[in-house]
N, CA, C and O atoms as a DFTB+ gen file, in Angstrom:
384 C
 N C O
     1  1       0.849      -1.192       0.000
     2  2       0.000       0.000       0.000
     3  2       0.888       1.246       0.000
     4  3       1.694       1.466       0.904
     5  1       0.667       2.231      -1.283
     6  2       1.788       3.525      -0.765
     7  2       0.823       4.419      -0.017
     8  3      -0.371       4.719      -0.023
     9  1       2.022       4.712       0.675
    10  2       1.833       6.121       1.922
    11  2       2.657       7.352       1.054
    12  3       3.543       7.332       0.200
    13  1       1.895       8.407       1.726
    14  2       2.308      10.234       1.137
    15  2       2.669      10.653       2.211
    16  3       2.306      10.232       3.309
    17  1       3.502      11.618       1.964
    18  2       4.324      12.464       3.134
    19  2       3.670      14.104       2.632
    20  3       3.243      14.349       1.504
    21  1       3.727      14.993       3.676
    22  2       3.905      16.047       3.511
    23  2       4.688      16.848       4.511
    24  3       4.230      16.998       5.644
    25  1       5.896      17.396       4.146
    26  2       6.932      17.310       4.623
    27  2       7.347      19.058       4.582
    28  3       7.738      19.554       3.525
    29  1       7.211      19.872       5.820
    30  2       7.914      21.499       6.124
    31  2       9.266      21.244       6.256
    32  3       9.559      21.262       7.452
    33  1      10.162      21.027       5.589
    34  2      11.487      21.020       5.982
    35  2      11.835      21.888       7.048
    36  3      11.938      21.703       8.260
    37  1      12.052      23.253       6.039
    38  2      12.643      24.548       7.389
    39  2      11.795      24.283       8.518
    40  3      12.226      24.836       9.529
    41  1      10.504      23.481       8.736
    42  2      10.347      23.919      10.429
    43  2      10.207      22.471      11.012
    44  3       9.622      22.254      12.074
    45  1      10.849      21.389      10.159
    46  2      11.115      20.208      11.222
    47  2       9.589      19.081      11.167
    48  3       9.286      18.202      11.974
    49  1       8.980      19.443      10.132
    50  2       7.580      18.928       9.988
    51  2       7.263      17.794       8.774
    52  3       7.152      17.903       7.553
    53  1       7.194      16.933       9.480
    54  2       6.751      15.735       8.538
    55  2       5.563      14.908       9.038
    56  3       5.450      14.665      10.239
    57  1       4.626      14.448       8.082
    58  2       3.321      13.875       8.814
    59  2       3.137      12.955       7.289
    60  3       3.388      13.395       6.166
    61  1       2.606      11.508       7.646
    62  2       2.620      10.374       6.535
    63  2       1.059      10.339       7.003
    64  3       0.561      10.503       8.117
    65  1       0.370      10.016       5.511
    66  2      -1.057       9.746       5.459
    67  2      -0.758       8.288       4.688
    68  3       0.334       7.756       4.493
    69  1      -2.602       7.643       4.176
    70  2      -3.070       6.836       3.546
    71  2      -3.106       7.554       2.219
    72  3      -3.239       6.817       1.242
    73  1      -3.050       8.341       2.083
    74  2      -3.640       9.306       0.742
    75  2      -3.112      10.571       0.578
    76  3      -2.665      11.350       1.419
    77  1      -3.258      10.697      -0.971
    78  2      -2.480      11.625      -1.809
    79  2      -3.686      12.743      -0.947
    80  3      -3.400      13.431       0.034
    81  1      -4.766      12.692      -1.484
    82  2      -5.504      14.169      -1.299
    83  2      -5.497      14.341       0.835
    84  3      -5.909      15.283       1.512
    85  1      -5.007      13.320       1.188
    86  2      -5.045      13.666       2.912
    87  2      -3.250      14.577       2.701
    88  3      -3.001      15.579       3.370
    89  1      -2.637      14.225       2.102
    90  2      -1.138      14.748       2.435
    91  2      -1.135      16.274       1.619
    92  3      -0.201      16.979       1.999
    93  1      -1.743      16.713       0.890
    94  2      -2.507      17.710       0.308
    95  2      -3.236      18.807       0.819
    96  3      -3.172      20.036       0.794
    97  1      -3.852      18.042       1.225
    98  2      -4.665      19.093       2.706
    99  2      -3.829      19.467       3.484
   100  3      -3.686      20.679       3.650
   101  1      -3.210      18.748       4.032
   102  2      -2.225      19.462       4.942
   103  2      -1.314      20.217       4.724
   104  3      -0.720      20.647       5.713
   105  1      -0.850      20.673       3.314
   106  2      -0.164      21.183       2.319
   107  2      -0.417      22.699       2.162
   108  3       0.278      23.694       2.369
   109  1      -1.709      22.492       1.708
   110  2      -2.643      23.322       1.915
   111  2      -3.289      24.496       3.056
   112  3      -3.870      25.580       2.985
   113  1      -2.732      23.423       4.292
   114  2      -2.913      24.093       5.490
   115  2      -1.846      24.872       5.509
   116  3      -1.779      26.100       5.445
   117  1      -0.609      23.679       5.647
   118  2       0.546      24.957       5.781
   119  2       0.901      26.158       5.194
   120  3       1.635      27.098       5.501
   121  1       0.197      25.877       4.289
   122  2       0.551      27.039       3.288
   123  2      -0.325      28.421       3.281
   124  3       0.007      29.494       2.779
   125  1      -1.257      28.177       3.816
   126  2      -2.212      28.897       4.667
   127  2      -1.784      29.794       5.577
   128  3      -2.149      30.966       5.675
   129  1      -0.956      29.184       6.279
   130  2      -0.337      29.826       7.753
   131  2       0.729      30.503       6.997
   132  3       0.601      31.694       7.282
   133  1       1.899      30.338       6.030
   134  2       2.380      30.975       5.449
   135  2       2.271      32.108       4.554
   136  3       3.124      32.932       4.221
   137  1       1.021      31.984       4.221
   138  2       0.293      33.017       3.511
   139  2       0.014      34.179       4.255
   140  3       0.330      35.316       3.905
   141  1      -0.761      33.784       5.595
   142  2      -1.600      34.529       6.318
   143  2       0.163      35.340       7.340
   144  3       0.085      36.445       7.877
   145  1       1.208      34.684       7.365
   146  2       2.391      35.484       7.797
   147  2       2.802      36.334       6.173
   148  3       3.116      37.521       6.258
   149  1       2.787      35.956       5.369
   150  2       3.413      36.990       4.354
   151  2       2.188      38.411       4.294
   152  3       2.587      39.563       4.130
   153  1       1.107      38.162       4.413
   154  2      -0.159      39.536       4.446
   155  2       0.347      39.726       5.061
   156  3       1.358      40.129       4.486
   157  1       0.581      39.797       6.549
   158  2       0.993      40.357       7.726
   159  2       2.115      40.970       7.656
   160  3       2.099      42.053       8.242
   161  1       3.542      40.569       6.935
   162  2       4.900      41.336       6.907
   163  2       5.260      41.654       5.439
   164  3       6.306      42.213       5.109
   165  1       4.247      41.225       4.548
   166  2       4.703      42.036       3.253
   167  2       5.479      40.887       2.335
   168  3       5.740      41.124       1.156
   169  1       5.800      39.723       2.913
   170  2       7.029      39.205       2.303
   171  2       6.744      37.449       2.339
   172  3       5.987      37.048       3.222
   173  1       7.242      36.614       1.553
   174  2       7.266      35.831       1.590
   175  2       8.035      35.379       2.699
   176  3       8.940      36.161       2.991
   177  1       7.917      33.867       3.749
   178  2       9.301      33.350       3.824
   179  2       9.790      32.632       3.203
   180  3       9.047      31.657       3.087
   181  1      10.728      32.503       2.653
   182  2      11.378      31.518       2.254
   183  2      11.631      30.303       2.310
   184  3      12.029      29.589       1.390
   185  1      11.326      29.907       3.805
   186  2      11.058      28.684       3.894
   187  2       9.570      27.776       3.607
   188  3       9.138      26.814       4.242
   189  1       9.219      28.199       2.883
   190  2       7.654      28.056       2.089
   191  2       8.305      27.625       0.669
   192  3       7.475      27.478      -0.228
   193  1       9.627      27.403       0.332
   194  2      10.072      26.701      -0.845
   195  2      10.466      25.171      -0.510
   196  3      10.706      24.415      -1.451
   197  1      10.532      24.730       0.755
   198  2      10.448      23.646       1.321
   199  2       9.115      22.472       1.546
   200  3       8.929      21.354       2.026
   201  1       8.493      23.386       0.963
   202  2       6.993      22.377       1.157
   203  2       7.090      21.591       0.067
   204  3       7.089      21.851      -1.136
   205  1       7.167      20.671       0.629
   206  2       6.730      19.220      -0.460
   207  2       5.550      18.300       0.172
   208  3       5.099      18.229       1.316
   209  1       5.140      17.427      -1.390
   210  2       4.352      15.923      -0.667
   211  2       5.021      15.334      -2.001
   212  3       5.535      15.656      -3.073
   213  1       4.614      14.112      -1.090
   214  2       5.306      12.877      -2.427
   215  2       4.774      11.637      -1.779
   216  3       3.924      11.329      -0.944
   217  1       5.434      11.218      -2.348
   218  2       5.447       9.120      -1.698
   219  2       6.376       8.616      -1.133
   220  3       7.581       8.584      -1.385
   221  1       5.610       8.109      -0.137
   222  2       6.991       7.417       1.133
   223  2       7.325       6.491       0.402
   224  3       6.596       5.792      -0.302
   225  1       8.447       6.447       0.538
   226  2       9.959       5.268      -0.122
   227  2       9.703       3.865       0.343
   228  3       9.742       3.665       1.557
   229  1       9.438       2.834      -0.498
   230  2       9.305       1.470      -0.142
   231  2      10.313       1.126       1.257
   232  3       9.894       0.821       2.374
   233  1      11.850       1.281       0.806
   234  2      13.005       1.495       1.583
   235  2      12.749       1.948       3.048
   236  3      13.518       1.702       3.977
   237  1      11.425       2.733       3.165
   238  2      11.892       3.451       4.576
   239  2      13.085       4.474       4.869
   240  3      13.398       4.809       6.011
   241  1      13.732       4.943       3.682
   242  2      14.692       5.703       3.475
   243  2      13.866       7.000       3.187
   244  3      13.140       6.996       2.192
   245  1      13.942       8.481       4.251
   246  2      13.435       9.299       3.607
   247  2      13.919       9.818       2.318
   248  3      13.175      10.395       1.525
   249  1      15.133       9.614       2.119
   250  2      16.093      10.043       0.922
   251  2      15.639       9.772      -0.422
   252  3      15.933      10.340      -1.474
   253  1      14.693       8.574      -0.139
   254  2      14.099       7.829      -1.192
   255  2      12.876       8.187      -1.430
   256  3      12.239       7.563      -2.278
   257  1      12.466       8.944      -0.940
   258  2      10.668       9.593      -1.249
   259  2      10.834      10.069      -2.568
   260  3      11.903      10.287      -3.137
   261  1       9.512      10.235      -3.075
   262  2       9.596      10.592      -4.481
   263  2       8.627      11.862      -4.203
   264  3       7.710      11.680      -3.403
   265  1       8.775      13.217      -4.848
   266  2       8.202      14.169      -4.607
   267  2       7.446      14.630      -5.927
   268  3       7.757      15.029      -7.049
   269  1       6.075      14.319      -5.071
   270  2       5.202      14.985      -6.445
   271  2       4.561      16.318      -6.306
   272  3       3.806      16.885      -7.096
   273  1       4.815      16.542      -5.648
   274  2       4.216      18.609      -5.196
   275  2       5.115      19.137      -4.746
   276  3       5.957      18.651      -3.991
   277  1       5.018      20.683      -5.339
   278  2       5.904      21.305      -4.186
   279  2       5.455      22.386      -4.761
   280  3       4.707      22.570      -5.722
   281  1       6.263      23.387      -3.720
   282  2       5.649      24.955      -4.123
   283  2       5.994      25.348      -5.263
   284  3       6.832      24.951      -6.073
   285  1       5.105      26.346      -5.242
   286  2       5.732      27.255      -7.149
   287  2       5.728      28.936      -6.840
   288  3       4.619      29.155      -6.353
   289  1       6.261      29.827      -6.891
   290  2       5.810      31.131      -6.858
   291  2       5.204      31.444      -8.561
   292  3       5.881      31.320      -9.582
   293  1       3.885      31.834      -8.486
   294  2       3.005      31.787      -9.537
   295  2       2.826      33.698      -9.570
   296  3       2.643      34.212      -8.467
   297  1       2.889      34.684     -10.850
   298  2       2.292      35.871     -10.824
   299  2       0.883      36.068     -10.335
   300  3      -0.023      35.407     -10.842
   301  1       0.620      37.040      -9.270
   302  2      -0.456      37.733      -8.999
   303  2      -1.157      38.277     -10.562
   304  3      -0.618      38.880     -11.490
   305  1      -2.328      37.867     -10.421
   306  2      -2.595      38.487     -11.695
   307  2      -3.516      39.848     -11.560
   308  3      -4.028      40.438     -12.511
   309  1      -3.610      40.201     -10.232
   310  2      -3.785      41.827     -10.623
   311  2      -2.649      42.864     -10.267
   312  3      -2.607      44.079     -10.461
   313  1      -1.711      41.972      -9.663
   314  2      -0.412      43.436      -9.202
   315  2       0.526      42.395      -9.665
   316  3       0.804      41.246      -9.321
   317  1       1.048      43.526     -10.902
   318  2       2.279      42.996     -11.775
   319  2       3.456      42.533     -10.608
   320  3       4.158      41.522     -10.577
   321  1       3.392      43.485      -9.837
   322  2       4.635      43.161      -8.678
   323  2       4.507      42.340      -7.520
   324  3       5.236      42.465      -6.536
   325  1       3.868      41.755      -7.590
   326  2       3.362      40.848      -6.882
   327  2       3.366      39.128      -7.299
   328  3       3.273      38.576      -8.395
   329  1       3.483      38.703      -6.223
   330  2       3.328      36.780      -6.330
   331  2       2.704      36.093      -5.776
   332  3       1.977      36.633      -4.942
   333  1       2.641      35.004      -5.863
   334  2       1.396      34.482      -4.874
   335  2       2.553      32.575      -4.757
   336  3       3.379      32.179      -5.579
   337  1       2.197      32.024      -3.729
   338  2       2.694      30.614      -3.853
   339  2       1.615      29.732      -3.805
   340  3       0.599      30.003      -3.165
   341  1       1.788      28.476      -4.569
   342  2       0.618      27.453      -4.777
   343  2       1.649      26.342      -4.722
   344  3       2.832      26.362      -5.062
   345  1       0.865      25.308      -4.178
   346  2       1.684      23.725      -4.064
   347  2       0.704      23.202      -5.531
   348  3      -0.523      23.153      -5.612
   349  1       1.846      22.817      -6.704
   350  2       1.665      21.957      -7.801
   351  2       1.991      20.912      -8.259
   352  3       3.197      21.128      -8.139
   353  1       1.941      19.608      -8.840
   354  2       2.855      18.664      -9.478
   355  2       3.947      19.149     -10.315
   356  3       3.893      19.743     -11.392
   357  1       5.212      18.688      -9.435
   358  2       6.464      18.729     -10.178
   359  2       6.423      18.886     -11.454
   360  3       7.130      19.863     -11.700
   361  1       5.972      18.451     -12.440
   362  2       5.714      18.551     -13.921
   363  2       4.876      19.411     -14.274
   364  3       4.754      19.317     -15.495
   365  1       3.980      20.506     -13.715
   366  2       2.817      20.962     -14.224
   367  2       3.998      22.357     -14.172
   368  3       4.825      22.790     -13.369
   369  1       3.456      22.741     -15.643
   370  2       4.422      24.326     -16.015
   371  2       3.609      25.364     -14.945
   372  3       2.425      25.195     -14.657
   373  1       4.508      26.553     -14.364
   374  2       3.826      27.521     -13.599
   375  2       3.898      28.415     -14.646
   376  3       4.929      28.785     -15.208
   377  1       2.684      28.772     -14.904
   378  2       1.868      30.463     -15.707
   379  2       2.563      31.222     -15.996
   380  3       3.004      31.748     -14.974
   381  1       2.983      31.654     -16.888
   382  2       4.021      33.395     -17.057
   383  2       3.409      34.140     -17.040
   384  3       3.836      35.291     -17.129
């Protein structure tokens, strides 16, 4: 049976589900809380380029996870100067 990780590096956070859309949600969450700190100071952190989910490694080796999401900084599309971050599949092109 594969298991999904969704994994905060910079803050020490890893949590394994049954399911892609449960490791997602939580993805989702975090990214939430990261959001709701960048309104607040203007700025991204940076450690919001650390969000991944993927698939736990047969191995039991985290080294061996395979990562199918992760963040993207995507254009705001009403303030040219502006960005926004979204968790996507590794392969899916981000918007110009």
């Amino acid at each position: 049976m594969e298991r999904f990780y969704c994994e905060d590096r910079a803050n020490g956070e890893r949590q394994v589900y049954d399911t892609l859309s449960d490791a997602l949600k939580d993805a989702q969450t975090t990214l939430k809380d990261y959001r709701k700190e960048a309104t607040l100071d203007g700025e991204w952190d940076r450690s919001v380029e650390d969000l991944t989910v993927g698939i736990v490694a047969e191995s039991g080796d985290e080294e061996d996870d395979i990562v199918t999401h992760r963040t993207r900084y995507i254009p705001d599309e009403d303030d040219q100067d502006a960005f926004d971050v979204v968790i996507l599949p590794v392969d899916q092109v981000v918007p110009a």
